[in-house]
Short mmCIF file of C-alpha atoms and ligand atoms in Angstrom, two decimals:
data_model
loop_
_atom_site.label_atom_id
_atom_site.label_comp_id
_atom_site.label_asym_id
_atom_site.label_seq_id
_atom_site.Cartn_x
_atom_site.Cartn_y
_atom_site.Cartn_z
CA MET A 1 126.26 77.70 -1.89
CA ILE A 2 128.37 77.04 1.21
CA TYR A 3 130.45 74.64 -0.83
CA ILE A 4 131.04 77.23 -3.59
CA GLN A 5 132.21 79.84 -1.08
CA SER A 6 134.81 77.46 0.32
CA ILE A 7 136.03 76.69 -3.18
CA VAL A 8 136.28 80.40 -4.06
CA PHE A 9 138.15 80.98 -0.81
CA LEU A 10 140.63 78.20 -1.54
CA LEU A 11 141.11 79.19 -5.20
CA LEU A 12 141.89 82.76 -4.14
CA ALA A 13 144.38 81.45 -1.56
CA ILE A 14 146.10 79.21 -4.11
CA ALA A 15 146.31 82.02 -6.69
CA GLY A 16 147.47 84.64 -4.17
CA ILE A 17 150.03 82.47 -2.40
CA GLY A 18 151.18 80.91 -5.71
CA LEU A 19 151.85 84.34 -7.24
CA PHE A 20 153.60 85.45 -4.08
CA VAL A 21 155.92 82.43 -4.12
CA ARG A 22 156.64 83.03 -7.82
CA ASN A 23 157.57 86.65 -7.09
CA ILE A 24 159.84 85.71 -4.21
CA LEU A 25 161.59 83.06 -6.33
CA ARG A 26 162.07 85.63 -9.09
CA ILE A 27 163.65 88.09 -6.66
CA ARG A 28 165.82 85.32 -5.24
CA ARG A 29 167.01 84.44 -8.75
CA ASN A 30 167.78 88.12 -9.41
CA ILE A 31 169.70 88.53 -6.16
CA PHE A 32 171.86 85.51 -6.95
CA LEU A 33 172.75 86.99 -10.33
CA GLY A 34 175.18 88.94 -8.15
CA LYS A 35 178.72 87.81 -7.43
CA LYS A 36 179.46 85.35 -4.64
CA GLU A 37 180.29 86.83 -1.24
CA ASP A 38 180.78 84.74 1.87
CA ARG A 39 178.64 85.96 4.75
CA SER A 40 178.32 82.63 6.53
CA ASP A 41 180.74 83.64 9.31
CA ASN A 42 179.92 84.69 12.91
CA SER A 43 176.40 83.35 12.90
CA SER A 44 175.74 84.15 16.58
CA GLN A 45 176.83 87.76 16.09
CA ARG A 46 174.64 87.95 13.00
CA TRP A 47 171.58 86.61 14.85
CA ARG A 48 172.15 89.20 17.61
CA LEU A 49 172.39 91.95 15.02
CA MET A 50 169.17 90.87 13.37
CA PHE A 51 167.37 90.73 16.73
CA ARG A 52 168.60 94.18 17.69
CA ILE A 53 168.20 96.03 14.40
CA ALA A 54 165.26 94.36 12.61
CA ILE A 55 163.19 92.61 15.27
CA GLY A 56 164.09 95.13 17.99
CA GLN A 57 163.93 98.15 15.59
CA GLY A 58 167.23 99.27 17.17
CA LYS A 59 168.04 102.19 14.86
CA MET A 60 164.52 103.45 14.20
CA MET A 61 164.22 105.75 17.21
CA VAL A 62 167.00 108.03 15.93
CA ARG A 63 164.03 109.81 14.32
CA PRO A 64 161.65 109.52 17.29
CA VAL A 65 158.32 110.38 15.62
CA ALA A 66 158.79 108.13 12.59
CA GLY A 67 160.42 105.51 14.85
CA PHE A 68 157.58 105.44 17.37
CA PHE A 69 154.76 105.19 14.83
CA HIS A 70 156.72 102.65 12.83
CA ILE A 71 157.10 100.39 15.87
CA VAL A 72 153.31 100.56 16.33
CA VAL A 73 152.66 99.61 12.67
CA TYR A 74 155.33 96.91 12.73
CA ALA A 75 154.22 95.23 15.97
CA GLY A 76 150.53 95.74 15.14
CA PHE A 77 150.90 94.24 11.70
CA ILE A 78 152.68 91.13 12.94
CA ILE A 79 150.24 90.52 15.80
CA ILE A 80 147.11 91.29 13.75
CA ASN A 81 148.16 88.64 11.26
CA ILE A 82 147.42 86.02 13.93
CA GLU A 83 143.82 86.71 12.88
CA LEU A 84 144.61 85.01 9.57
CA VAL A 85 144.57 81.62 11.31
CA GLU A 86 140.92 82.08 12.17
CA ILE A 87 140.12 83.61 8.78
CA PHE A 88 141.53 80.49 7.09
CA ILE A 89 139.60 78.09 9.32
CA ASP A 90 136.35 80.05 8.86
CA GLY A 91 136.97 80.46 5.14
CA ILE A 92 137.57 76.80 4.43
CA PHE A 93 134.99 75.29 6.78
CA ARG A 94 132.46 78.15 6.60
CA THR A 95 132.42 78.48 10.39
CA HIS A 96 132.05 81.80 12.17
CA ARG A 97 134.78 82.74 14.66
CA TYR A 98 135.75 79.10 15.10
CA ILE A 99 138.50 79.88 17.62
CA GLY A 100 136.03 81.89 19.71
CA HIS A 101 133.88 78.81 20.09
CA THR A 102 136.89 76.61 20.90
CA PHE A 103 139.04 78.74 23.24
CA PRO A 104 137.93 79.73 26.76
CA ALA A 105 135.91 82.98 26.54
CA PRO A 106 138.33 85.14 28.64
CA LEU A 107 141.28 84.12 26.47
CA TYR A 108 139.43 84.78 23.21
CA ASN A 109 138.16 88.10 24.57
CA PHE A 110 141.74 89.04 25.44
CA ILE A 111 142.98 88.16 21.94
CA THR A 112 140.18 89.90 20.05
CA GLY A 113 140.33 92.92 22.39
CA THR A 114 144.10 93.27 21.81
CA LEU A 115 143.77 92.92 18.03
CA ASP A 116 140.94 95.45 18.01
CA ILE A 117 143.07 98.02 19.85
CA LEU A 118 146.13 97.30 17.69
CA ALA A 119 144.08 97.66 14.48
CA PHE A 120 143.08 101.13 15.64
CA LEU A 121 146.67 102.06 16.55
CA VAL A 122 147.91 100.91 13.13
CA LEU A 123 145.14 102.99 11.53
CA LEU A 124 146.26 106.01 13.55
CA SER A 125 149.94 105.48 12.67
CA VAL A 126 149.42 105.14 8.93
CA THR A 127 147.30 108.31 9.07
CA VAL A 128 150.21 110.11 10.77
CA PHE A 129 152.58 108.74 8.10
CA PHE A 130 150.23 109.95 5.36
CA ILE A 131 150.01 113.45 6.87
CA ARG A 132 153.79 113.50 7.30
CA ARG A 133 154.26 112.73 3.63
CA ASN A 134 151.54 114.89 2.13
CA SER A 135 150.74 117.80 4.48
CA ILE A 136 153.86 118.35 6.56
CA LYS A 137 155.90 117.34 3.50
CA VAL A 138 158.98 116.06 5.32
CA PRO A 139 161.78 117.02 2.84
CA ARG A 140 163.40 113.56 2.64
CA LEU A 141 160.05 112.07 1.58
CA ASN A 142 159.39 114.74 -1.04
CA SER A 143 162.68 115.04 -2.89
CA LYS A 144 163.14 114.49 -6.60
CA ASP A 145 164.51 110.94 -6.00
CA LEU A 146 160.91 109.89 -5.36
CA LEU A 147 159.20 111.47 -8.37
CA GLY A 148 156.79 109.11 -10.16
CA TRP A 149 156.11 105.57 -8.95
CA PRO A 150 158.07 105.76 -5.62
CA LYS A 151 155.89 108.65 -4.45
CA ILE A 152 152.68 106.92 -5.53
CA ASP A 153 153.87 103.68 -3.93
CA GLY A 154 154.65 105.42 -0.62
CA ASN A 155 151.09 106.73 -0.43
CA LEU A 156 149.40 103.67 -1.88
CA ILE A 157 150.81 101.37 0.78
CA LEU A 158 149.51 103.65 3.53
CA ILE A 159 146.07 103.81 1.89
CA ILE A 160 145.91 100.01 1.54
CA GLU A 161 146.84 99.54 5.21
CA PHE A 162 144.29 102.20 6.20
CA LEU A 163 141.52 100.45 4.26
CA MET A 164 142.42 97.04 5.64
CA MET A 165 142.34 98.23 9.22
CA THR A 166 139.04 100.07 8.62
CA ALA A 167 137.58 96.86 7.17
CA LEU A 168 138.72 94.91 10.23
CA LEU A 169 137.20 97.39 12.65
CA SER A 170 133.90 97.60 10.69
CA MET A 171 133.73 93.80 10.57
CA ASN A 172 134.18 93.58 14.34
CA ALA A 173 131.62 96.32 14.97
CA ALA A 174 129.04 94.73 12.64
CA ASP A 175 129.58 91.35 14.31
CA SER A 176 129.20 92.93 17.72
CA ALA A 177 125.96 94.69 16.67
CA LEU A 178 124.59 91.35 15.39
CA GLN A 179 125.49 89.72 18.70
CA LYS A 180 123.68 92.46 20.60
CA ILE A 181 120.42 91.80 18.74
CA GLY A 182 120.89 88.04 19.22
CA ALA A 183 121.38 87.31 15.51
CA THR A 184 124.71 85.52 16.16
CA PRO A 185 126.12 83.89 19.30
CA SER A 186 127.98 86.24 21.59
CA VAL A 187 131.73 85.80 21.18
CA GLY A 188 134.79 88.12 21.35
CA TYR A 189 135.44 91.59 22.74
CA PHE A 190 135.70 94.62 20.47
CA PRO A 191 136.16 97.78 22.54
CA VAL A 192 137.49 100.19 19.88
CA SER A 193 135.36 99.15 16.91
CA ASN A 194 132.26 99.38 19.12
CA PHE A 195 133.34 102.82 20.27
CA ILE A 196 133.81 104.05 16.69
CA PHE A 197 130.97 102.34 14.82
CA GLY A 198 128.72 101.02 17.65
CA SER A 199 126.09 103.78 17.77
CA LEU A 200 125.92 104.05 13.95
CA PHE A 201 125.56 100.29 13.45
CA SER A 202 122.90 99.98 16.16
CA THR A 203 120.53 101.77 13.75
CA PHE A 204 121.13 99.22 10.93
CA SER A 205 118.90 96.23 10.14
CA ALA A 206 120.20 92.68 10.70
CA GLY A 207 120.38 92.19 6.90
CA ASN A 208 122.59 95.25 6.44
CA LEU A 209 124.81 94.23 9.33
CA VAL A 210 125.29 90.74 7.86
CA PHE A 211 126.19 92.35 4.54
CA ILE A 212 128.77 94.66 6.20
CA GLU A 213 130.22 91.82 8.27
CA LYS A 214 130.57 89.46 5.29
CA SER A 215 131.83 92.02 2.77
CA THR A 216 134.46 93.46 5.14
CA TRP A 217 135.57 89.91 6.00
CA TRP A 218 136.12 89.17 2.29
CA PHE A 219 137.68 92.58 1.74
CA HIS A 220 140.18 91.92 4.51
CA TYR A 221 141.01 88.47 3.15
CA VAL A 222 141.43 89.57 -0.48
CA GLY A 223 143.32 92.63 0.79
CA VAL A 224 145.90 90.41 2.52
CA LEU A 225 146.44 88.39 -0.67
CA PHE A 226 146.69 91.55 -2.78
CA PHE A 227 149.08 93.14 -0.27
CA MET A 228 151.39 90.09 -0.39
CA ASN A 229 151.66 90.40 -4.13
CA TYR A 230 151.97 94.15 -4.16
CA LEU A 231 155.18 93.88 -2.11
CA TYR A 232 157.15 92.83 -5.19
CA PHE A 233 156.53 96.22 -6.80
CA SER A 234 157.10 98.25 -3.68
CA LYS A 235 159.63 99.56 -1.21
CA HIS A 236 157.44 97.66 1.22
CA LEU A 237 159.39 94.53 0.41
CA HIS A 238 161.41 95.60 3.42
CA ILE A 239 158.83 94.06 5.73
CA LEU A 240 160.24 90.67 4.67
CA PHE A 241 163.79 91.48 3.60
CA ALA A 242 164.80 93.66 6.56
CA PHE A 243 165.42 90.42 8.47
CA PRO A 244 167.86 88.64 6.11
CA ASN A 245 169.39 91.99 5.17
CA THR A 246 170.41 92.75 8.75
CA TYR A 247 171.57 89.15 9.24
CA TYR A 248 173.91 89.35 6.24
CA ALA A 249 175.13 92.88 7.01
CA ASN A 250 178.78 93.85 6.87
CA LEU A 251 180.40 93.11 10.26
CA ASN A 252 183.69 94.88 9.55
CA LYS A 253 184.47 98.34 10.83
CA LYS A 254 182.80 101.00 8.67
CA GLY A 255 186.04 102.60 7.48
CA GLN A 256 187.48 99.26 6.40
CA LEU A 257 187.27 98.92 2.63
CA ASN A 258 187.62 95.48 1.12
CA ASN A 259 190.67 95.13 -1.07
CA LEU A 260 190.33 93.45 -4.44
CA GLU A 261 192.11 90.13 -4.08
CA SER A 262 193.53 90.29 -7.60
CA VAL A 263 195.02 93.75 -6.99
CA THR A 264 196.49 92.72 -3.63
CA LYS A 265 198.19 89.77 -5.30
CA GLU A 266 199.57 92.04 -8.01
CA VAL A 267 201.01 94.48 -5.47
CA LYS A 268 202.58 91.66 -3.44
CA LEU A 269 204.14 90.37 -6.62
CA MET A 270 205.61 93.80 -7.35
CA MET A 271 207.14 93.96 -3.88
CA ASP A 272 208.63 90.46 -4.06
CA PRO A 273 212.23 90.67 -5.35
CA ASN A 274 212.23 86.95 -6.21
CA ALA A 275 209.05 87.03 -8.27
CA ASP A 276 209.22 86.39 -11.99
CA PRO A 277 207.40 89.35 -13.60
CA TYR A 278 206.93 87.39 -16.84
CA ALA A 279 205.38 84.30 -15.24
CA ALA A 280 201.84 83.63 -16.45
CA ALA A 281 199.14 84.20 -13.82
CA PRO A 282 197.63 80.97 -12.47
CA GLU A 283 194.32 80.07 -14.10
CA GLY A 284 191.23 81.71 -12.62
CA THR A 285 193.14 84.42 -10.79
CA ILE A 286 192.57 87.19 -13.33
CA PRO A 287 189.13 88.74 -12.83
CA GLU A 288 187.02 89.31 -15.93
CA LYS A 289 186.50 92.88 -14.77
CA PHE A 290 187.91 95.15 -12.09
CA GLY A 291 185.15 96.81 -10.09
CA ALA A 292 181.53 96.90 -11.28
CA SER A 293 179.90 98.52 -14.28
CA ASP A 294 176.59 96.69 -14.07
CA VAL A 295 174.45 95.04 -11.41
CA THR A 296 175.70 91.53 -12.12
CA ASP A 297 179.23 92.70 -11.16
CA LEU A 298 177.93 93.62 -7.70
CA SER A 299 177.67 91.01 -4.95
CA TRP A 300 174.41 89.29 -4.00
CA VAL A 301 174.52 91.16 -0.67
CA GLN A 302 174.51 94.50 -2.50
CA LEU A 303 171.54 93.35 -4.59
CA LEU A 304 169.72 92.18 -1.44
CA ASN A 305 170.41 95.66 -0.02
CA ALA A 306 168.77 97.23 -3.06
CA TYR A 307 165.60 95.12 -2.76
CA THR A 308 165.42 95.92 0.98
CA CYS A 309 165.76 99.71 0.76
CA THR A 310 162.72 101.47 2.27
CA GLU A 311 163.48 104.66 0.33
CA CYS A 312 163.32 106.54 3.64
CA GLY A 313 166.09 108.93 2.60
CA ARG A 314 167.80 108.97 6.00
CA CYS A 315 171.06 108.24 4.15
CA THR A 316 170.61 111.10 1.70
CA SER A 317 169.61 113.58 4.39
CA ASN A 318 172.91 112.81 6.16
CA CYS A 319 175.09 112.79 3.04
CA PRO A 320 177.48 115.79 3.03
CA ALA A 321 177.72 115.69 -0.74
CA ASN A 322 173.94 115.88 -1.09
CA ILE A 323 173.57 118.52 1.62
CA THR A 324 176.09 120.76 -0.16
CA GLY A 325 174.14 120.54 -3.40
CA LYS A 326 176.05 117.82 -5.29
CA LYS A 327 174.17 115.47 -7.56
CA LEU A 328 174.77 112.42 -5.35
CA SER A 329 171.97 110.76 -3.34
CA PRO A 330 172.83 107.38 -1.73
CA ARG A 331 169.12 106.50 -1.67
CA LYS A 332 168.96 107.05 -5.43
CA ILE A 333 172.03 104.82 -5.85
CA MET A 334 170.19 101.95 -4.13
CA MET A 335 166.97 102.64 -6.08
CA SER A 336 168.92 102.60 -9.35
CA VAL A 337 170.48 99.24 -8.48
CA ARG A 338 167.01 97.80 -7.85
CA ASP A 339 165.60 99.28 -11.08
CA ARG A 340 168.47 97.89 -13.12
CA ILE A 341 168.44 94.39 -11.59
CA GLU A 342 164.71 94.29 -12.27
CA GLU A 343 165.39 95.23 -15.89
CA VAL A 344 168.05 92.53 -16.18
CA GLY A 345 165.66 89.99 -14.58
CA LYS A 346 162.88 90.84 -17.05
CA ASN A 347 165.36 90.53 -19.91
CA ILE A 348 166.21 86.98 -18.71
CA ASP A 349 162.52 86.09 -18.29
CA LYS A 350 161.83 87.21 -21.84
CA ASN A 351 164.86 85.69 -23.59
CA GLY A 352 165.73 82.66 -21.46
CA SER A 353 169.14 84.15 -20.68
CA PHE A 354 170.47 87.69 -20.59
CA VAL A 355 170.65 89.32 -24.02
CA ASP A 356 172.86 92.40 -24.16
CA ASP A 357 170.61 95.45 -24.11
CA GLY A 358 173.45 97.92 -24.55
CA LYS A 359 172.80 99.37 -21.11
CA SER A 360 174.67 99.29 -17.83
CA LEU A 361 174.33 100.62 -14.31
CA ILE A 362 177.03 103.22 -14.90
CA GLY A 363 175.88 105.66 -17.53
CA GLU A 364 172.21 104.76 -17.96
CA TYR A 365 171.33 104.74 -14.25
CA ILE A 366 174.20 106.30 -12.30
CA SER A 367 176.50 108.99 -13.66
CA ALA A 368 180.23 109.41 -13.01
CA GLU A 369 179.41 112.84 -11.58
CA GLU A 370 177.32 111.22 -8.83
CA LEU A 371 180.03 108.67 -8.06
CA TRP A 372 182.85 111.18 -7.77
CA ALA A 373 180.81 113.45 -5.50
CA CYS A 374 181.10 110.83 -2.73
CA THR A 375 183.54 111.67 0.08
CA SER A 376 183.43 108.04 1.32
CA CYS A 377 182.55 109.38 4.77
CA ASN A 378 180.19 106.49 5.63
CA ALA A 379 177.46 108.83 6.97
CA CYS A 380 174.90 107.04 4.75
CA VAL A 381 175.93 103.64 6.12
CA GLU A 382 175.71 104.93 9.68
CA ALA A 383 172.27 106.46 9.07
CA CYS A 384 170.61 103.44 7.48
CA PRO A 385 168.20 101.78 9.91
CA ILE A 386 168.41 98.46 8.03
CA LEU A 387 172.19 98.27 7.61
CA ILE A 388 172.33 98.95 3.88
CA ASN A 389 175.70 99.99 2.49
CA PRO A 390 175.37 102.42 -0.45
CA LEU A 391 179.07 103.32 -0.18
CA SER A 392 180.15 99.80 -1.12
CA VAL A 393 178.24 100.12 -4.40
CA ILE A 394 179.75 103.55 -5.09
CA MET A 395 183.25 102.18 -4.44
CA ASP A 396 182.82 99.21 -6.76
CA LEU A 397 181.52 101.44 -9.55
CA ARG A 398 184.40 103.86 -9.06
CA ARG A 399 186.89 101.01 -9.16
CA TYR A 400 185.57 100.14 -12.58
CA LEU A 401 185.92 103.72 -13.76
CA VAL A 402 189.51 103.91 -12.52
CA MET A 403 190.83 100.45 -13.32
CA GLU A 404 188.94 99.59 -16.48
CA GLN A 405 188.26 102.98 -18.02
CA SER A 406 191.05 105.14 -16.59
CA ALA A 407 188.23 107.61 -16.16
CA ALA A 408 189.06 109.18 -12.82
CA PRO A 409 188.79 112.96 -12.42
CA GLN A 410 191.93 114.80 -13.52
CA GLU A 411 192.99 115.60 -9.93
CA LEU A 412 192.95 111.93 -9.00
CA ASN A 413 194.75 110.88 -12.17
CA MET A 414 197.52 113.34 -11.36
CA MET A 415 197.79 112.01 -7.83
CA MET A 416 197.91 108.41 -9.02
CA THR A 417 200.56 109.22 -11.63
CA ASN A 418 202.61 110.87 -8.87
CA ILE A 419 202.29 107.80 -6.66
CA GLU A 420 203.35 105.63 -9.58
CA ASN A 421 206.37 107.80 -10.48
CA ASN A 422 207.37 109.40 -7.17
CA SER A 423 205.94 106.92 -4.64
CA ALA A 424 204.10 109.86 -3.09
CA PRO A 425 201.04 111.92 -4.07
CA TRP A 426 203.15 115.07 -4.62
CA GLN A 427 204.64 116.28 -7.81
CA PHE A 428 208.34 116.21 -6.86
CA SER A 429 210.79 113.38 -7.17
CA GLN A 430 211.76 111.01 -4.37
CA SER A 431 215.27 112.46 -4.23
CA ASP A 432 213.84 115.88 -3.22
CA ARG A 433 211.67 114.53 -0.50
CA ALA A 434 213.95 115.35 2.39
CA ASN A 435 214.83 118.86 1.12
CA TRP A 436 212.72 120.49 3.81
CA THR A 437 215.12 119.20 6.49
CA LYS A 438 217.91 121.35 5.07
CA GLU A 439 216.12 124.62 5.89
C1 HEM B 501 157.02 93.48 9.42
C2 HEM B 501 156.24 94.47 9.41
C3 HEM B 501 156.53 95.88 8.96
C4 HEM B 501 155.57 96.75 8.57
C5 HEM B 501 154.10 96.51 8.49
C6 HEM B 501 156.21 97.98 8.21
C7 HEM B 501 155.54 99.09 7.77
C8 HEM B 501 156.11 100.25 7.33
C9 HEM B 501 155.42 101.37 6.76
C10 HEM B 501 153.91 101.48 6.61
C11 HEM B 501 156.33 102.29 6.41
C12 HEM B 501 156.05 103.59 5.69
C13 HEM B 501 156.20 104.78 6.57
C14 HEM B 501 156.04 106.07 5.78
O1 HEM B 501 155.25 106.13 4.88
O2 HEM B 501 156.71 107.02 6.05
C15 HEM B 501 157.61 101.76 6.77
C16 HEM B 501 158.78 102.43 6.62
C17 HEM B 501 159.97 101.97 7.13
N1 HEM B 501 160.22 100.73 7.71
FE1 HEM B 501 158.91 99.30 8.04
N2 HEM B 501 157.55 97.86 8.38
C18 HEM B 501 157.79 96.58 8.85
C19 HEM B 501 159.01 96.05 9.16
C20 HEM B 501 160.18 96.77 9.23
C21 HEM B 501 161.42 96.28 9.74
C22 HEM B 501 161.66 94.89 10.33
C23 HEM B 501 162.32 97.29 9.64
C24 HEM B 501 163.75 97.23 10.07
C25 HEM B 501 164.29 98.11 10.86
C26 HEM B 501 161.64 98.42 9.02
C27 HEM B 501 162.20 99.64 8.70
C28 HEM B 501 161.55 100.70 8.09
C29 HEM B 501 162.17 101.96 7.74
C30 HEM B 501 163.62 102.34 7.97
C31 HEM B 501 161.17 102.76 7.17
C32 HEM B 501 161.31 104.19 6.70
C33 HEM B 501 160.91 105.02 7.90
C34 HEM B 501 161.20 106.51 7.73
O3 HEM B 501 160.61 107.12 6.86
O4 HEM B 501 162.04 107.03 8.46
N3 HEM B 501 160.33 98.07 8.80
N4 HEM B 501 157.46 100.52 7.32
S1 SF4 B 502 179.81 107.87 1.93
FE1 SF4 B 502 179.40 109.05 0.08
S2 SF4 B 502 177.25 108.69 -0.36
FE2 SF4 B 502 177.60 108.06 1.75
S3 SF4 B 502 177.09 109.86 2.96
FE3 SF4 B 502 179.29 109.95 2.59
S4 SF4 B 502 179.46 111.20 0.75
FE4 SF4 B 502 177.34 110.56 0.85
S1 SF4 B 503 169.63 102.95 2.02
FE1 SF4 B 503 168.81 102.79 4.09
S2 SF4 B 503 168.73 104.93 4.80
FE2 SF4 B 503 168.95 104.99 2.58
S3 SF4 B 503 166.87 105.13 1.79
FE3 SF4 B 503 167.42 102.95 1.81
S4 SF4 B 503 166.67 102.22 3.80
FE4 SF4 B 503 166.72 104.45 3.93
#
């Protein structure tokens, strides 16, 4: 029997971890369907940024309530996972609290006491998050961007974390009750779980307590494996990707837009009196497309951004276009990029390589109306706590509309024609430009 339990434990671990690795590799493949972009510079600055923004949660406290409870969940989650070491040892070797019998009692009591308190704090925080979403109905978490799966996902993740923490606390309390009646050796310190469940569990028989202890232990273990695999389908992927995403963030000043190399070359050529306008362009210098119409025209950093987005809506709630009733939502832009790259990835999985599905990011997922509503103010970039850049996506899609489709709004087309003909955005000729000085 003991032998079978260890085998079941190991088989579950292999299946759970195997699926998780497969999912991560699939996402990695999808991200690198994006165009090359060199972000290998300034590694020490990048490490500092990651420490400050992701590990140190540097931008989270801008919204103090969400920020505070998030720090509790974040720190609690990471520390509580230390427990997995013991779960693995006990699961494989069918021991009971192996570390407790190996470490000095005061140290083990300190560890278990801390984890017990943290589990309760995480439970409290996810409850606050749930109330914030469903009772207080914070507008940015209840807008139409989140209709359907994103709304369900937001709640589901909180419910899963709630159940896992409840299982952990019940397991500790049942263990403690068994220790009190001498059914198991006394080990560990569980102040909060005893406080919550202690008096209730003291009325239970040893058999019932063993059942609770064992079933909650298995529930917690299977829950961790399920949670790992659920990440792929969820905005919760951020718990892994927030770290690389902040590391590879844009280090340039926010207002600095990247010029297209091919266009810069073209302009330089126009300005060079010695250049031969009929000379053929050197091989490889003409891009297959200006700007981006689909996800594979975006860079891998932009696709990583999309997978990292927490759908928190801080960008959208700061977007002047959105606030003044325009169709644009930078959060929805990032969600659309993720939905489309997932669709492209599934297409590749099914067909071996991408088979044209007649769709693209512009049109099917993001409309020109949304793109032209953007004022390029950078408020979304400034607001994002994980350094995502929705504006860069908007700009690349607009570039496609302008340079490949000549589909800019009429006002812009007029301005660009004026620049082309008059070297100024106004509608009068260069020779009249100094007329005002005559008055
Ligand atoms: C590693 C463990 C982490 C856990 C367990 C975790 C957990 C959570 C949970 C449960 C939520 C949902 C809150 C809600 O429903 O409103 C959330 C949201 C969020 N997380 Fe994390 N997170 C982790 C890491 C990170 C990191 C490293 C960052 C980077 C700064 C981050 C940034 C965010 C943001 C921006 C939100 C949206 C918060 C809002 O609504 O304003 N998380 N996280
Ligand atoms: S840059 Fe565009 S999308 Fe971002 S906040 Fe400003 S108007 Fe909104
Ligand atoms: S882009 Fe950033 S601010 Fe906007 S929803 Fe995603 S994580 Fe939040």
